[in-house]
Amino acid sequence: LRDNGTAPTPGKDPAVDPGKEPTENPGEDEEKETAGLAYTWLDEEMGYAVSEGSMQLPKSGTLKIPATYNGAPVVAVTGKAFQVQKKLKKVIFPDTIRWIGEKAFTGCANLAEVVFPAGLREIGDDAFYGCTSLTAITFPAGLQRIGKTAFSDSGLRTLHFPDGNLVIEEWAFIQCSALTEVTFGQGVLCKSWFQGTPWYRHLSEETTDDFVVVGSMLLKYRGDAEELRPEDFPAGIRSV
């Protein structure tokens, strides 16, 4: 969706000594911004993105993305930047991050904690697909889009979507086998049915209401009316 411009400086942090071993103290690792990351300049964003090729991680497994690089803000994580990083356990984003690209962290099976920034606007398709150790996340109020299969097959147990103009795309949370609780804030447009989750099974199989609603989407109608008028639908329905 975004065209990457030509980086005005080399993509690797010049201050990094490739031969230097990461610190042995996990506590110190969490306090330090992760060095040795690859960066791409984004003309339209007027900032840098952490990009594919960022393979060096501290032994603690904590990735702390810096807020600035070469005097400009770090605004994004591009697609596939950290996919299938088995040693990754925690990600801390700076408040400057606006979007996370598709498959950025897909298949990071040991990723258990993600701290999203307040300024985050978009989580791309498959961004956290298959992160089976990720059991809980907090979405910022300003988030506008969660992409297709963004958290599918993850370890999430509960979800709360805050009030706002958030669009949850199709299949965003399918096959989350531990997911038992989901709540929606006002204004959320949900296109995802959460198939393959205990919460979905309970909602679709055990609920006796005529209208089965997920967020602002009508999932099923169980009544016997042959025709429905607009006024017959529950308030707040935005899609069927």
PDB file of C-alpha atoms in Angstrom:
ATOM      1  CA  LEU A   1       0.000   0.000   0.000  1.00  0.00           C
ATOM      2  CA  ARG A   2       2.950   2.329   0.507  1.00  0.00           C
ATOM      3  CA  ASP A   3       5.850   2.906  -1.874  1.00  0.00           C
ATOM      4  CA  ASN A   4       9.233   2.907  -0.228  1.00  0.00           C
ATOM      5  CA  GLY A   5      11.563   5.700  -1.293  1.00  0.00           C
ATOM      6  CA  THR A   6      15.308   5.522  -1.514  1.00  0.00           C
ATOM      7  CA  ALA A   7      16.934   5.706   1.887  1.00  0.00           C
ATOM      8  CA  PRO A   8      19.212   8.735   2.057  1.00  0.00           C
ATOM      9  CA  THR A   9      21.598   6.840   4.298  1.00  0.00           C
ATOM     10  CA  PRO A  10      22.660   3.170   4.488  1.00  0.00           C
ATOM     11  CA  GLY A  11      20.015   0.845   5.856  1.00  0.00           C
ATOM     12  CA  LYS A  12      22.070  -0.458   8.751  1.00  0.00           C
ATOM     13  CA  ASP A  13      22.804   1.468  11.913  1.00  0.00           C
ATOM     14  CA  PRO A  14      26.447   2.592  11.462  1.00  0.00           C
ATOM     15  CA  ALA A  15      27.040   2.617  15.200  1.00  0.00           C
ATOM     16  CA  VAL A  16      26.656  -1.145  15.489  1.00  0.00           C
ATOM     17  CA  ASP A  17      29.671  -3.385  15.860  1.00  0.00           C
ATOM     18  CA  PRO A  18      28.619  -6.656  14.161  1.00  0.00           C
ATOM     19  CA  GLY A  19      31.124  -8.604  16.198  1.00  0.00           C
ATOM     20  CA  LYS A  20      29.933  -7.361  19.548  1.00  0.00           C
ATOM     21  CA  GLU A  21      27.928  -9.818  21.606  1.00  0.00           C
ATOM     22  CA  PRO A  22      24.629  -8.611  23.083  1.00  0.00           C
ATOM     23  CA  THR A  23      24.601  -7.954  26.799  1.00  0.00           C
ATOM     24  CA  GLU A  24      24.119 -10.914  29.071  1.00  0.00           C
ATOM     25  CA  ASN A  25      21.780  -9.007  31.413  1.00  0.00           C
ATOM     26  CA  PRO A  26      18.141  -9.431  30.292  1.00  0.00           C
ATOM     27  CA  GLY A  27      17.059  -6.447  32.391  1.00  0.00           C
ATOM     28  CA  GLU A  28      19.530  -4.191  30.620  1.00  0.00           C
ATOM     29  CA  ASP A  29      18.355  -5.477  27.240  1.00  0.00           C
ATOM     30  CA  GLU A  30      14.790  -4.346  27.918  1.00  0.00           C
ATOM     31  CA  GLU A  31      15.953  -0.835  28.761  1.00  0.00           C
ATOM     32  CA  LYS A  32      18.076  -0.453  25.632  1.00  0.00           C
ATOM     33  CA  GLU A  33      16.802   0.211  22.140  1.00  0.00           C
ATOM     34  CA  THR A  34      17.685  -2.697  19.881  1.00  0.00           C
ATOM     35  CA  ALA A  35      20.729  -1.957  17.709  1.00  0.00           C
ATOM     36  CA  GLY A  36      21.599  -3.373  14.310  1.00  0.00           C
ATOM     37  CA  LEU A  37      18.160  -2.972  12.727  1.00  0.00           C
ATOM     38  CA  ALA A  38      17.634  -2.391   9.012  1.00  0.00           C
ATOM     39  CA  TYR A  39      15.792   0.784   7.973  1.00  0.00           C
ATOM     40  CA  THR A  40      14.006   2.014   4.847  1.00  0.00           C
ATOM     41  CA  TRP A  41      13.154   5.648   4.148  1.00  0.00           C
ATOM     42  CA  LEU A  42       9.459   6.340   3.391  1.00  0.00           C
ATOM     43  CA  ASP A  43       9.013   9.545   1.417  1.00  0.00           C
ATOM     44  CA  GLU A  44       5.286   9.961   1.990  1.00  0.00           C
ATOM     45  CA  GLU A  45       5.633   9.315   5.712  1.00  0.00           C
ATOM     46  CA  MET A  46       8.719  11.528   6.103  1.00  0.00           C
ATOM     47  CA  GLY A  47      10.242   8.915   8.341  1.00  0.00           C
ATOM     48  CA  TYR A  48      11.898   5.509   8.516  1.00  0.00           C
ATOM     49  CA  ALA A  49      10.484   2.002   8.712  1.00  0.00           C
ATOM     50  CA  VAL A  50      12.207  -0.932  10.358  1.00  0.00           C
ATOM     51  CA  SER A  51      12.469  -3.308   7.419  1.00  0.00           C
ATOM     52  CA  GLU A  52      13.141  -6.867   6.371  1.00  0.00           C
ATOM     53  CA  GLY A  53      16.687  -7.869   7.187  1.00  0.00           C
ATOM     54  CA  SER A  54      16.401  -6.909  10.853  1.00  0.00           C
ATOM     55  CA  MET A  55      17.646 -10.203  12.235  1.00  0.00           C
ATOM     56  CA  GLN A  56      19.864  -9.261  15.179  1.00  0.00           C
ATOM     57  CA  LEU A  57      18.051  -9.637  18.521  1.00  0.00           C
ATOM     58  CA  PRO A  58      19.295  -9.395  22.123  1.00  0.00           C
ATOM     59  CA  LYS A  59      19.624 -12.660  24.008  1.00  0.00           C
ATOM     60  CA  SER A  60      16.726 -11.596  26.231  1.00  0.00           C
ATOM     61  CA  GLY A  61      14.395 -11.884  23.249  1.00  0.00           C
ATOM     62  CA  THR A  62      13.124  -8.327  23.746  1.00  0.00           C
ATOM     63  CA  LEU A  63      12.885  -6.084  20.686  1.00  0.00           C
ATOM     64  CA  LYS A  64      12.733  -2.383  21.561  1.00  0.00           C
ATOM     65  CA  ILE A  65      12.295  -0.289  18.439  1.00  0.00           C
ATOM     66  CA  PRO A  66      13.787   3.220  18.649  1.00  0.00           C
ATOM     67  CA  ALA A  67      11.636   6.323  18.160  1.00  0.00           C
ATOM     68  CA  THR A  68      14.148   7.971  15.824  1.00  0.00           C
ATOM     69  CA  TYR A  69      16.892   7.005  13.398  1.00  0.00           C
ATOM     70  CA  ASN A  70      19.306   9.409  11.757  1.00  0.00           C
ATOM     71  CA  GLY A  71      17.320  12.336  13.128  1.00  0.00           C
ATOM     72  CA  ALA A  72      13.949  11.282  11.665  1.00  0.00           C
ATOM     73  CA  PRO A  73      11.034   9.418  13.299  1.00  0.00           C
ATOM     74  CA  VAL A  74      10.625   5.658  12.987  1.00  0.00           C
ATOM     75  CA  VAL A  75       7.011   5.387  11.838  1.00  0.00           C
ATOM     76  CA  ALA A  76       6.483   1.783  10.761  1.00  0.00           C
ATOM     77  CA  VAL A  77       7.544  -1.850  10.666  1.00  0.00           C
ATOM     78  CA  THR A  78       7.439  -3.173   7.116  1.00  0.00           C
ATOM     79  CA  GLY A  79       6.127  -6.519   5.977  1.00  0.00           C
ATOM     80  CA  LYS A  80       8.068  -9.646   6.920  1.00  0.00           C
ATOM     81  CA  ALA A  81      10.546  -7.653   9.017  1.00  0.00           C
ATOM     82  CA  PHE A  82      10.636 -10.207  11.848  1.00  0.00           C
ATOM     83  CA  GLN A  83       8.671 -13.167  10.543  1.00  0.00           C
ATOM     84  CA  VAL A  84       9.432 -16.571  12.062  1.00  0.00           C
ATOM     85  CA  GLN A  85      11.824 -15.159  14.671  1.00  0.00           C
ATOM     86  CA  LYS A  86      11.636 -18.029  17.158  1.00  0.00           C
ATOM     87  CA  LYS A  87      13.792 -16.216  19.772  1.00  0.00           C
ATOM     88  CA  LEU A  88      11.539 -13.152  19.888  1.00  0.00           C
ATOM     89  CA  LYS A  89       9.613 -12.911  23.183  1.00  0.00           C
ATOM     90  CA  LYS A  90       8.600  -9.267  23.592  1.00  0.00           C
ATOM     91  CA  VAL A  91       8.161  -6.226  21.345  1.00  0.00           C
ATOM     92  CA  ILE A  92       8.104  -2.628  22.574  1.00  0.00           C
ATOM     93  CA  PHE A  93       7.049  -0.034  19.998  1.00  0.00           C
ATOM     94  CA  PRO A  94       7.734   3.700  20.337  1.00  0.00           C
ATOM     95  CA  ASP A  95       4.840   6.164  20.196  1.00  0.00           C
ATOM     96  CA  THR A  96       5.997   7.213  16.708  1.00  0.00           C
ATOM     97  CA  ILE A  97       4.911   3.927  15.088  1.00  0.00           C
ATOM     98  CA  ARG A  98       1.832   4.395  12.868  1.00  0.00           C
ATOM     99  CA  TRP A  99       1.500   1.044  11.106  1.00  0.00           C
ATOM    100  CA  ILE A 100       2.755  -2.529  11.179  1.00  0.00           C
ATOM    101  CA  GLY A 101       3.072  -4.242   7.809  1.00  0.00           C
ATOM    102  CA  GLU A 102       1.721  -7.580   6.666  1.00  0.00           C
ATOM    103  CA  LYS A 103       3.455 -10.672   8.038  1.00  0.00           C
ATOM    104  CA  ALA A 104       5.743  -8.441  10.118  1.00  0.00           C
ATOM    105  CA  PHE A 105       5.749 -10.912  13.021  1.00  0.00           C
ATOM    106  CA  THR A 106       4.002 -13.931  11.559  1.00  0.00           C
ATOM    107  CA  GLY A 107       5.135 -17.268  12.951  1.00  0.00           C
ATOM    108  CA  CYS A 108       6.919 -15.828  16.014  1.00  0.00           C
ATOM    109  CA  ALA A 109       5.808 -18.736  18.152  1.00  0.00           C
ATOM    110  CA  ASN A 110       7.470 -17.546  21.382  1.00  0.00           C
ATOM    111  CA  LEU A 111       6.296 -13.937  21.195  1.00  0.00           C
ATOM    112  CA  ALA A 112       4.332 -13.511  24.433  1.00  0.00           C
ATOM    113  CA  GLU A 113       4.101  -9.745  24.945  1.00  0.00           C
ATOM    114  CA  VAL A 114       3.453  -6.825  22.594  1.00  0.00           C
ATOM    115  CA  VAL A 115       3.216  -3.204  23.741  1.00  0.00           C
ATOM    116  CA  PHE A 116       1.341  -1.238  21.086  1.00  0.00           C
ATOM    117  CA  PRO A 117       1.867   2.553  20.918  1.00  0.00           C
ATOM    118  CA  ALA A 118      -0.921   5.094  21.302  1.00  0.00           C
ATOM    119  CA  GLY A 119      -0.325   6.413  17.773  1.00  0.00           C
ATOM    120  CA  LEU A 120      -0.772   3.057  16.015  1.00  0.00           C
ATOM    121  CA  ARG A 121      -3.310   3.284  13.173  1.00  0.00           C
ATOM    122  CA  GLU A 122      -3.033   0.005  11.266  1.00  0.00           C
ATOM    123  CA  ILE A 123      -2.055  -3.628  11.842  1.00  0.00           C
ATOM    124  CA  GLY A 124      -1.500  -5.348   8.494  1.00  0.00           C
ATOM    125  CA  ASP A 125      -2.702  -8.675   7.146  1.00  0.00           C
ATOM    126  CA  ASP A 126      -1.107 -11.714   8.840  1.00  0.00           C
ATOM    127  CA  ALA A 127       0.963  -9.372  11.027  1.00  0.00           C
ATOM    128  CA  PHE A 128       0.826 -11.672  14.086  1.00  0.00           C
ATOM    129  CA  TYR A 129      -0.454 -14.843  12.457  1.00  0.00           C
ATOM    130  CA  GLY A 130       0.628 -17.980  14.312  1.00  0.00           C
ATOM    131  CA  CYS A 131       1.943 -16.180  17.421  1.00  0.00           C
ATOM    132  CA  THR A 132       0.763 -18.991  19.657  1.00  0.00           C
ATOM    133  CA  SER A 133       2.358 -17.644  22.870  1.00  0.00           C
ATOM    134  CA  LEU A 134       0.584 -14.288  22.556  1.00  0.00           C
ATOM    135  CA  THR A 135      -2.294 -14.563  25.042  1.00  0.00           C
ATOM    136  CA  ALA A 136      -3.255 -10.927  25.693  1.00  0.00           C
ATOM    137  CA  ILE A 137      -3.008  -7.577  23.908  1.00  0.00           C
ATOM    138  CA  THR A 138      -4.332  -4.051  24.430  1.00  0.00           C
ATOM    139  CA  PHE A 139      -5.410  -2.111  21.376  1.00  0.00           C
ATOM    140  CA  PRO A 140      -4.915   1.682  21.371  1.00  0.00           C
ATOM    141  CA  ALA A 141      -7.998   3.880  21.030  1.00  0.00           C
ATOM    142  CA  GLY A 142      -6.812   5.397  17.753  1.00  0.00           C
ATOM    143  CA  LEU A 143      -6.410   2.091  15.897  1.00  0.00           C
ATOM    144  CA  GLN A 144      -8.270   2.204  12.554  1.00  0.00           C
ATOM    145  CA  ARG A 145      -7.687  -1.168  10.907  1.00  0.00           C
ATOM    146  CA  ILE A 146      -6.850  -4.764  11.843  1.00  0.00           C
ATOM    147  CA  GLY A 147      -6.013  -6.696   8.679  1.00  0.00           C
ATOM    148  CA  LYS A 148      -7.135 -10.070   7.415  1.00  0.00           C
ATOM    149  CA  THR A 149      -5.889 -13.015   9.507  1.00  0.00           C
ATOM    150  CA  ALA A 150      -3.803 -10.519  11.497  1.00  0.00           C
ATOM    151  CA  PHE A 151      -4.018 -12.582  14.702  1.00  0.00           C
ATOM    152  CA  SER A 152      -5.306 -15.896  13.368  1.00  0.00           C
ATOM    153  CA  ASP A 153      -4.036 -19.057  15.039  1.00  0.00           C
ATOM    154  CA  SER A 154      -2.633 -17.055  17.953  1.00  0.00           C
ATOM    155  CA  GLY A 155      -2.913 -17.767  21.676  1.00  0.00           C
ATOM    156  CA  LEU A 156      -5.243 -14.869  22.519  1.00  0.00           C
ATOM    157  CA  ARG A 157      -7.734 -15.548  25.315  1.00  0.00           C
ATOM    158  CA  THR A 158      -9.675 -12.301  25.662  1.00  0.00           C
ATOM    159  CA  LEU A 159     -10.185  -9.287  23.413  1.00  0.00           C
ATOM    160  CA  HIS A 160     -11.531  -5.795  24.019  1.00  0.00           C
ATOM    161  CA  PHE A 161     -11.931  -3.329  21.190  1.00  0.00           C
ATOM    162  CA  PRO A 162     -12.121   0.301  22.347  1.00  0.00           C
ATOM    163  CA  ASP A 163     -14.541   2.910  21.039  1.00  0.00           C
ATOM    164  CA  GLY A 164     -13.483   4.381  17.723  1.00  0.00           C
ATOM    165  CA  ASN A 165     -13.547   4.048  13.951  1.00  0.00           C
ATOM    166  CA  LEU A 166     -11.934   0.618  13.915  1.00  0.00           C
ATOM    167  CA  VAL A 167     -12.458  -1.820  11.039  1.00  0.00           C
ATOM    168  CA  ILE A 168     -11.721  -5.487  11.784  1.00  0.00           C
ATOM    169  CA  GLU A 169     -11.204  -7.289   8.491  1.00  0.00           C
ATOM    170  CA  GLU A 170     -12.327 -10.803   7.582  1.00  0.00           C
ATOM    171  CA  TRP A 171     -10.791 -13.764   9.427  1.00  0.00           C
ATOM    172  CA  ALA A 172      -8.692 -11.486  11.636  1.00  0.00           C
ATOM    173  CA  PHE A 173      -9.045 -13.801  14.653  1.00  0.00           C
ATOM    174  CA  ILE A 174     -10.073 -17.187  13.261  1.00  0.00           C
ATOM    175  CA  GLN A 175      -8.678 -20.389  14.786  1.00  0.00           C
ATOM    176  CA  CYS A 176      -7.720 -18.722  18.070  1.00  0.00           C
ATOM    177  CA  SER A 177      -8.474 -21.873  20.029  1.00  0.00           C
ATOM    178  CA  ALA A 178      -8.217 -20.234  23.488  1.00  0.00           C
ATOM    179  CA  LEU A 179     -10.367 -17.165  22.771  1.00  0.00           C
ATOM    180  CA  THR A 180     -13.381 -17.168  25.107  1.00  0.00           C
ATOM    181  CA  GLU A 181     -14.283 -13.485  25.591  1.00  0.00           C
ATOM    182  CA  VAL A 182     -14.710 -10.603  23.136  1.00  0.00           C
ATOM    183  CA  THR A 183     -16.179  -7.147  23.794  1.00  0.00           C
ATOM    184  CA  PHE A 184     -16.707  -4.304  21.335  1.00  0.00           C
ATOM    185  CA  GLY A 185     -16.652  -0.549  21.837  1.00  0.00           C
ATOM    186  CA  GLN A 186     -18.912   1.896  20.045  1.00  0.00           C
ATOM    187  CA  GLY A 187     -18.184   2.540  16.369  1.00  0.00           C
ATOM    188  CA  VAL A 188     -16.298  -0.705  15.682  1.00  0.00           C
ATOM    189  CA  LEU A 189     -17.048  -2.299  12.303  1.00  0.00           C
ATOM    190  CA  CYS A 190     -16.390  -6.010  12.529  1.00  0.00           C
ATOM    191  CA  LYS A 191     -16.195  -8.115   9.367  1.00  0.00           C
ATOM    192  CA  SER A 192     -14.637 -11.088  11.130  1.00  0.00           C
ATOM    193  CA  TRP A 193     -16.682 -14.023  12.354  1.00  0.00           C
ATOM    194  CA  PHE A 194     -14.057 -15.483  14.717  1.00  0.00           C
ATOM    195  CA  GLN A 195     -14.544 -18.993  13.370  1.00  0.00           C
ATOM    196  CA  GLY A 196     -12.700 -21.729  15.190  1.00  0.00           C
ATOM    197  CA  THR A 197     -12.820 -20.001  18.599  1.00  0.00           C
ATOM    198  CA  PRO A 198     -14.745 -21.110  21.697  1.00  0.00           C
ATOM    199  CA  TRP A 199     -16.313 -17.638  21.839  1.00  0.00           C
ATOM    200  CA  TYR A 200     -17.726 -18.006  18.325  1.00  0.00           C
ATOM    201  CA  ARG A 201     -19.069 -21.479  19.016  1.00  0.00           C
ATOM    202  CA  HIS A 202     -20.869 -20.247  22.108  1.00  0.00           C
ATOM    203  CA  LEU A 203     -22.257 -17.241  20.271  1.00  0.00           C
ATOM    204  CA  SER A 204     -23.475 -19.103  17.199  1.00  0.00           C
ATOM    205  CA  GLU A 205     -24.621 -22.366  18.791  1.00  0.00           C
ATOM    206  CA  GLU A 206     -25.837 -21.519  22.278  1.00  0.00           C
ATOM    207  CA  THR A 207     -27.304 -18.030  21.903  1.00  0.00           C
ATOM    208  CA  THR A 208     -31.093 -18.139  21.534  1.00  0.00           C
ATOM    209  CA  ASP A 209     -31.640 -14.540  20.392  1.00  0.00           C
ATOM    210  CA  ASP A 210     -33.263 -14.050  16.993  1.00  0.00           C
ATOM    211  CA  PHE A 211     -30.453 -11.709  15.992  1.00  0.00           C
ATOM    212  CA  VAL A 212     -26.895 -12.920  16.573  1.00  0.00           C
ATOM    213  CA  VAL A 213     -24.690  -9.821  16.462  1.00  0.00           C
ATOM    214  CA  VAL A 214     -20.882  -9.501  16.470  1.00  0.00           C
ATOM    215  CA  GLY A 215     -19.951  -5.905  17.168  1.00  0.00           C
ATOM    216  CA  SER A 216     -21.830  -3.993  14.471  1.00  0.00           C
ATOM    217  CA  MET A 217     -22.238  -6.995  12.135  1.00  0.00           C
ATOM    218  CA  LEU A 218     -25.341  -9.206  11.983  1.00  0.00           C
ATOM    219  CA  LEU A 219     -23.991 -12.746  12.040  1.00  0.00           C
ATOM    220  CA  LYS A 220     -27.241 -14.718  11.923  1.00  0.00           C
ATOM    221  CA  TYR A 221     -30.996 -14.290  12.017  1.00  0.00           C
ATOM    222  CA  ARG A 222     -32.821 -17.112  13.803  1.00  0.00           C
ATOM    223  CA  GLY A 223     -36.353 -15.741  13.658  1.00  0.00           C
ATOM    224  CA  ASP A 224     -39.228 -16.876  11.472  1.00  0.00           C
ATOM    225  CA  ALA A 225     -40.133 -13.589   9.810  1.00  0.00           C
ATOM    226  CA  GLU A 226     -40.208 -13.896   6.025  1.00  0.00           C
ATOM    227  CA  GLU A 227     -39.334 -10.231   5.571  1.00  0.00           C
ATOM    228  CA  LEU A 228     -37.482  -7.792   7.792  1.00  0.00           C
ATOM    229  CA  ARG A 229     -37.839  -4.023   7.767  1.00  0.00           C
ATOM    230  CA  PRO A 230     -34.934  -1.731   8.675  1.00  0.00           C
ATOM    231  CA  GLU A 231     -36.587  -0.904  11.973  1.00  0.00           C
ATOM    232  CA  ASP A 232     -36.669  -4.607  12.871  1.00  0.00           C
ATOM    233  CA  PHE A 233     -32.885  -4.817  13.123  1.00  0.00           C
ATOM    234  CA  PRO A 234     -31.033  -4.104  16.391  1.00  0.00           C
ATOM    235  CA  ALA A 235     -29.573  -0.632  16.723  1.00  0.00           C
ATOM    236  CA  GLY A 236     -25.988  -0.170  15.571  1.00  0.00           C
ATOM    237  CA  ILE A 237     -25.931  -2.771  12.772  1.00  0.00           C
ATOM    238  CA  ARG A 238     -23.570  -1.605  10.026  1.00  0.00           C
ATOM    239  CA  SER A 239     -23.049  -4.800   8.011  1.00  0.00           C
ATOM    240  CA  VAL A 240     -24.679  -8.170   7.408  1.00  0.00           C
TER     241      VAL A 240
END
